[in-house]
Structures are given as C-alpha cells and as structure tokens.
mmCIF file of C-alpha atoms in Angstrom:
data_model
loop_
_atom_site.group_PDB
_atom_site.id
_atom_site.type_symbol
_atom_site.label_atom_id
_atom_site.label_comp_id
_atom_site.label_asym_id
_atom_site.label_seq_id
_atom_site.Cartn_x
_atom_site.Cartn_y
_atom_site.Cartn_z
ATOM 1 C CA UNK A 9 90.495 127.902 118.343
ATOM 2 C CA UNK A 10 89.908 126.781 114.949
ATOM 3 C CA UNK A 11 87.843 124.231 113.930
ATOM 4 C CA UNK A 12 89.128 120.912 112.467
ATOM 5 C CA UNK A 13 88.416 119.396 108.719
ATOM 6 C CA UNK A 14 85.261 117.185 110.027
ATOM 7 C CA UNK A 15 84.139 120.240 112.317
ATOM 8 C CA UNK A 16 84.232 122.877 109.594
ATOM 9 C CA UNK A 17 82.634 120.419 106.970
ATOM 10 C CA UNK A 18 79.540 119.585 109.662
ATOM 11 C CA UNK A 19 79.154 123.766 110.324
ATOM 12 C CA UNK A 20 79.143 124.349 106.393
ATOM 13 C CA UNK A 21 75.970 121.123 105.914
ATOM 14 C CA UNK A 22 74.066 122.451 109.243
ATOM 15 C CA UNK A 23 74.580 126.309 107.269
ATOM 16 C CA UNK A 24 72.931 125.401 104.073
ATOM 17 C CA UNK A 25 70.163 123.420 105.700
ATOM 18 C CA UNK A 26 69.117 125.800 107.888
ATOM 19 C CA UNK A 27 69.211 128.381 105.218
ATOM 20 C CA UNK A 28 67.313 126.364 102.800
ATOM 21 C CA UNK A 29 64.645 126.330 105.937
ATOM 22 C CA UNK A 30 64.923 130.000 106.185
ATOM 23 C CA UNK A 31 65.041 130.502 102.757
ATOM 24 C CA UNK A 32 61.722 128.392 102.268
ATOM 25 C CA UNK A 33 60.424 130.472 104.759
ATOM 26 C CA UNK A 34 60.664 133.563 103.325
ATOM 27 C CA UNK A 35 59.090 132.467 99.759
ATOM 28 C CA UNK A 36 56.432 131.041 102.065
ATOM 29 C CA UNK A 37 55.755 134.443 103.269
ATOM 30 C CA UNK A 38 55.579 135.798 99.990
ATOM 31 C CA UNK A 39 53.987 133.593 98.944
ATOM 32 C CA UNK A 40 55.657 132.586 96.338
ATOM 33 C CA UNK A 41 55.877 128.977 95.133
ATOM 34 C CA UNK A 42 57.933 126.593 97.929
ATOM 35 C CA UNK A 43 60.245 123.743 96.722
ATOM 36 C CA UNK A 44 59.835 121.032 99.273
ATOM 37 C CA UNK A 45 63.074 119.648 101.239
ATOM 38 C CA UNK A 46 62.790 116.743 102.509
ATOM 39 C CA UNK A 47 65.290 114.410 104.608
ATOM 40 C CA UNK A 48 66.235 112.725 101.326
ATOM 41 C CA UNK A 49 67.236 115.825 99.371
ATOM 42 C CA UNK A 50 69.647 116.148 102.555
ATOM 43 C CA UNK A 51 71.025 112.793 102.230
ATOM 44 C CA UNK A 52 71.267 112.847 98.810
ATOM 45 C CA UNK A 53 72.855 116.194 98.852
ATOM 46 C CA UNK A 54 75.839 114.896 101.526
ATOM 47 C CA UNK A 55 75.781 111.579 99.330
ATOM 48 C CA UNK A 56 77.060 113.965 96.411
ATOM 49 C CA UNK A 57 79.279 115.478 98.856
ATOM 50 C CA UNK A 58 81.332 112.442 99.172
ATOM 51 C CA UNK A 59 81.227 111.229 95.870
ATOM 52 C CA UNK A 60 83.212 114.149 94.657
ATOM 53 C CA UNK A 61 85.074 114.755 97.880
ATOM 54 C CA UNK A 62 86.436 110.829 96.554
ATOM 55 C CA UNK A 63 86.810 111.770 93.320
ATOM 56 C CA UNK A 64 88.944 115.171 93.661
ATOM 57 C CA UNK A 65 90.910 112.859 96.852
ATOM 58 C CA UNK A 66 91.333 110.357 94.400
ATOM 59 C CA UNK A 67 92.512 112.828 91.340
ATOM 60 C CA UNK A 68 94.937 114.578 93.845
ATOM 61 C CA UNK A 69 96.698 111.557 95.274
ATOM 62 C CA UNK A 70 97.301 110.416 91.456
ATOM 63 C CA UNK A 71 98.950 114.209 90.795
ATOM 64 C CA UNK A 72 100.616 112.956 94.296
ATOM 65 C CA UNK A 73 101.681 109.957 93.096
ATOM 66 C CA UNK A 74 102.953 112.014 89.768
ATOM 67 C CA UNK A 75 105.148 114.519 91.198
ATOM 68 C CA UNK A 76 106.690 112.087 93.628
ATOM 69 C CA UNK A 77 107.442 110.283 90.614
ATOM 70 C CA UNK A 78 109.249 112.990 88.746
ATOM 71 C CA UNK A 79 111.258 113.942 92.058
ATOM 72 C CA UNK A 80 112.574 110.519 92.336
ATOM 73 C CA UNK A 81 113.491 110.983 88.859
ATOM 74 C CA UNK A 82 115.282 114.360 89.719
ATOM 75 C CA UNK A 83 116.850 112.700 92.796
ATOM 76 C CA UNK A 84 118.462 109.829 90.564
ATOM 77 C CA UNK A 85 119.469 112.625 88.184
ATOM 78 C CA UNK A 86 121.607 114.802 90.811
ATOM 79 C CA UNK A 87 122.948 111.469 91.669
ATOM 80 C CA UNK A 88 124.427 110.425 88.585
ATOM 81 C CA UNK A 89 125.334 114.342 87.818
ATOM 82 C CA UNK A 90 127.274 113.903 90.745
ATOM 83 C CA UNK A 91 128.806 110.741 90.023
ATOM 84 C CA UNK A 92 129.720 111.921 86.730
ATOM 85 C CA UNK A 93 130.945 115.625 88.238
ATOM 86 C CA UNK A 94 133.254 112.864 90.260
ATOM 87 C CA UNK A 95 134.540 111.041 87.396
ATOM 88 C CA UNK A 96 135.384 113.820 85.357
ATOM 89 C CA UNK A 97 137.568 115.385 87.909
ATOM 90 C CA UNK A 98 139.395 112.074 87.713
ATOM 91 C CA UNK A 99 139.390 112.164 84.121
ATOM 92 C CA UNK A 100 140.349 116.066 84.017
ATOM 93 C CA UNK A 101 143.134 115.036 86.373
ATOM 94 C CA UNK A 102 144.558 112.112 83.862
ATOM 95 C CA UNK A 103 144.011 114.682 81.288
ATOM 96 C CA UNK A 104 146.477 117.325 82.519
ATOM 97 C CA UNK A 105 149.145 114.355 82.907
ATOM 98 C CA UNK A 106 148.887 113.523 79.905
ATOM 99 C CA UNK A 107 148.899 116.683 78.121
ATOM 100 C CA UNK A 108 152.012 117.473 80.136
ATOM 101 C CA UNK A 109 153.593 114.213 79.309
ATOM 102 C CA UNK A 110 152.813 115.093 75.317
ATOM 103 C CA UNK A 111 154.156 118.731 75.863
ATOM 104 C CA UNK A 112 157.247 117.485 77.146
ATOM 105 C CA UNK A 113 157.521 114.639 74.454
ATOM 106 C CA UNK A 114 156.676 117.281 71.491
ATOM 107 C CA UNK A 115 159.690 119.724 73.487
ATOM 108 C CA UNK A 116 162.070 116.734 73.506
ATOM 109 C CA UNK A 117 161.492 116.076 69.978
ATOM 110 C CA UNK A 118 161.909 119.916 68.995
ATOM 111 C CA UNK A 119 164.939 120.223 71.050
ATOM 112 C CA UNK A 120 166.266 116.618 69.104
ATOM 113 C CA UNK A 121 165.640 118.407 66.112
#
C-alpha cells in the first residue's frame, strides 16, 4: 500500500531527525565537535517546510491559473475557426453561383457578338 501525501511527508521529518540523532552520535563518538539540536531547530526546520511548500503551492496554482487561461483562449479560437470554417462554406457556395451566373453572362455576350 502506498503511503499518502501527509504520510510520506511525516516518514521523510521523523527520517532526518532521527538521522541528525544518529548522526550526532557518531561525531560524539569521535569525538569530534557536536552541533546541538534542539526542539526548536525542529520546529523551525518544519516552519521552513511550509513556508516554501506555500510558496511553490502558491507559484504553481498562478502557472495553473496561466495555462487555464491560454486554453480558454484556444477554446474561443477553435470556436470562431469553426464559425468562420461555417461561413465560408456559405460564402464558397454563393461564390460558385455567382461565378456560374458571370460565365454564362460573359457566354451570352460572346455568343451576341
């Protein structure tokens, strides 16, 4: 089963807290200088988090927003294309009529002649 959004999001935050603990760990057993974690590096770590989870929600709804523009824009554009596809059959139609009607007139008028 796969985990959800929220579920996957929680496993990743409990992952690099517990390896910052093991990682402190180990330089503790080297003994090698340790860079204190406290609960407020945690919640300001998360409070990050959000702030640019916001930010990049924020920046794709506006490309969102955007694109659904421009494809009502294409949609109104196949609509008129269509319309116009419709009115130049009409016209096309008038068109042959009349250049029938002026073939015959010039044919009458060379035959007159």
């Amino acid at each position: 089963k796969r985990p959800t959004h929220r579920q996957a999001i929680v496993n990743a935050f409990v992952f690099i807290h517990q390896t910052m603990h093991m990682l402190n760990n180990k330089l503790t057993k080297r003994g090698q200088r340790v860079t204190a974690i406290t609960p407020r590096h945690y919640l300001d770590f998360i409070q990050h988090y959000v702030t640019l989870y916001n930010e990049k929600r924020s920046d794709l709804e506006e490309q969102q927003l955007h694109l659904n523009v421009g494809l009502g824009k294409i949609s109104d554009t196949v609509k008129q294309v269509e319309e116009l596809r419709k009115s130049l059959a009409k016209k096309q139609i008038e068109l042959d009529e009349k250049n029938e009607l002026a073939n015959q007139k010039l044919k009458q008028m060379m035959e007159d002649q």
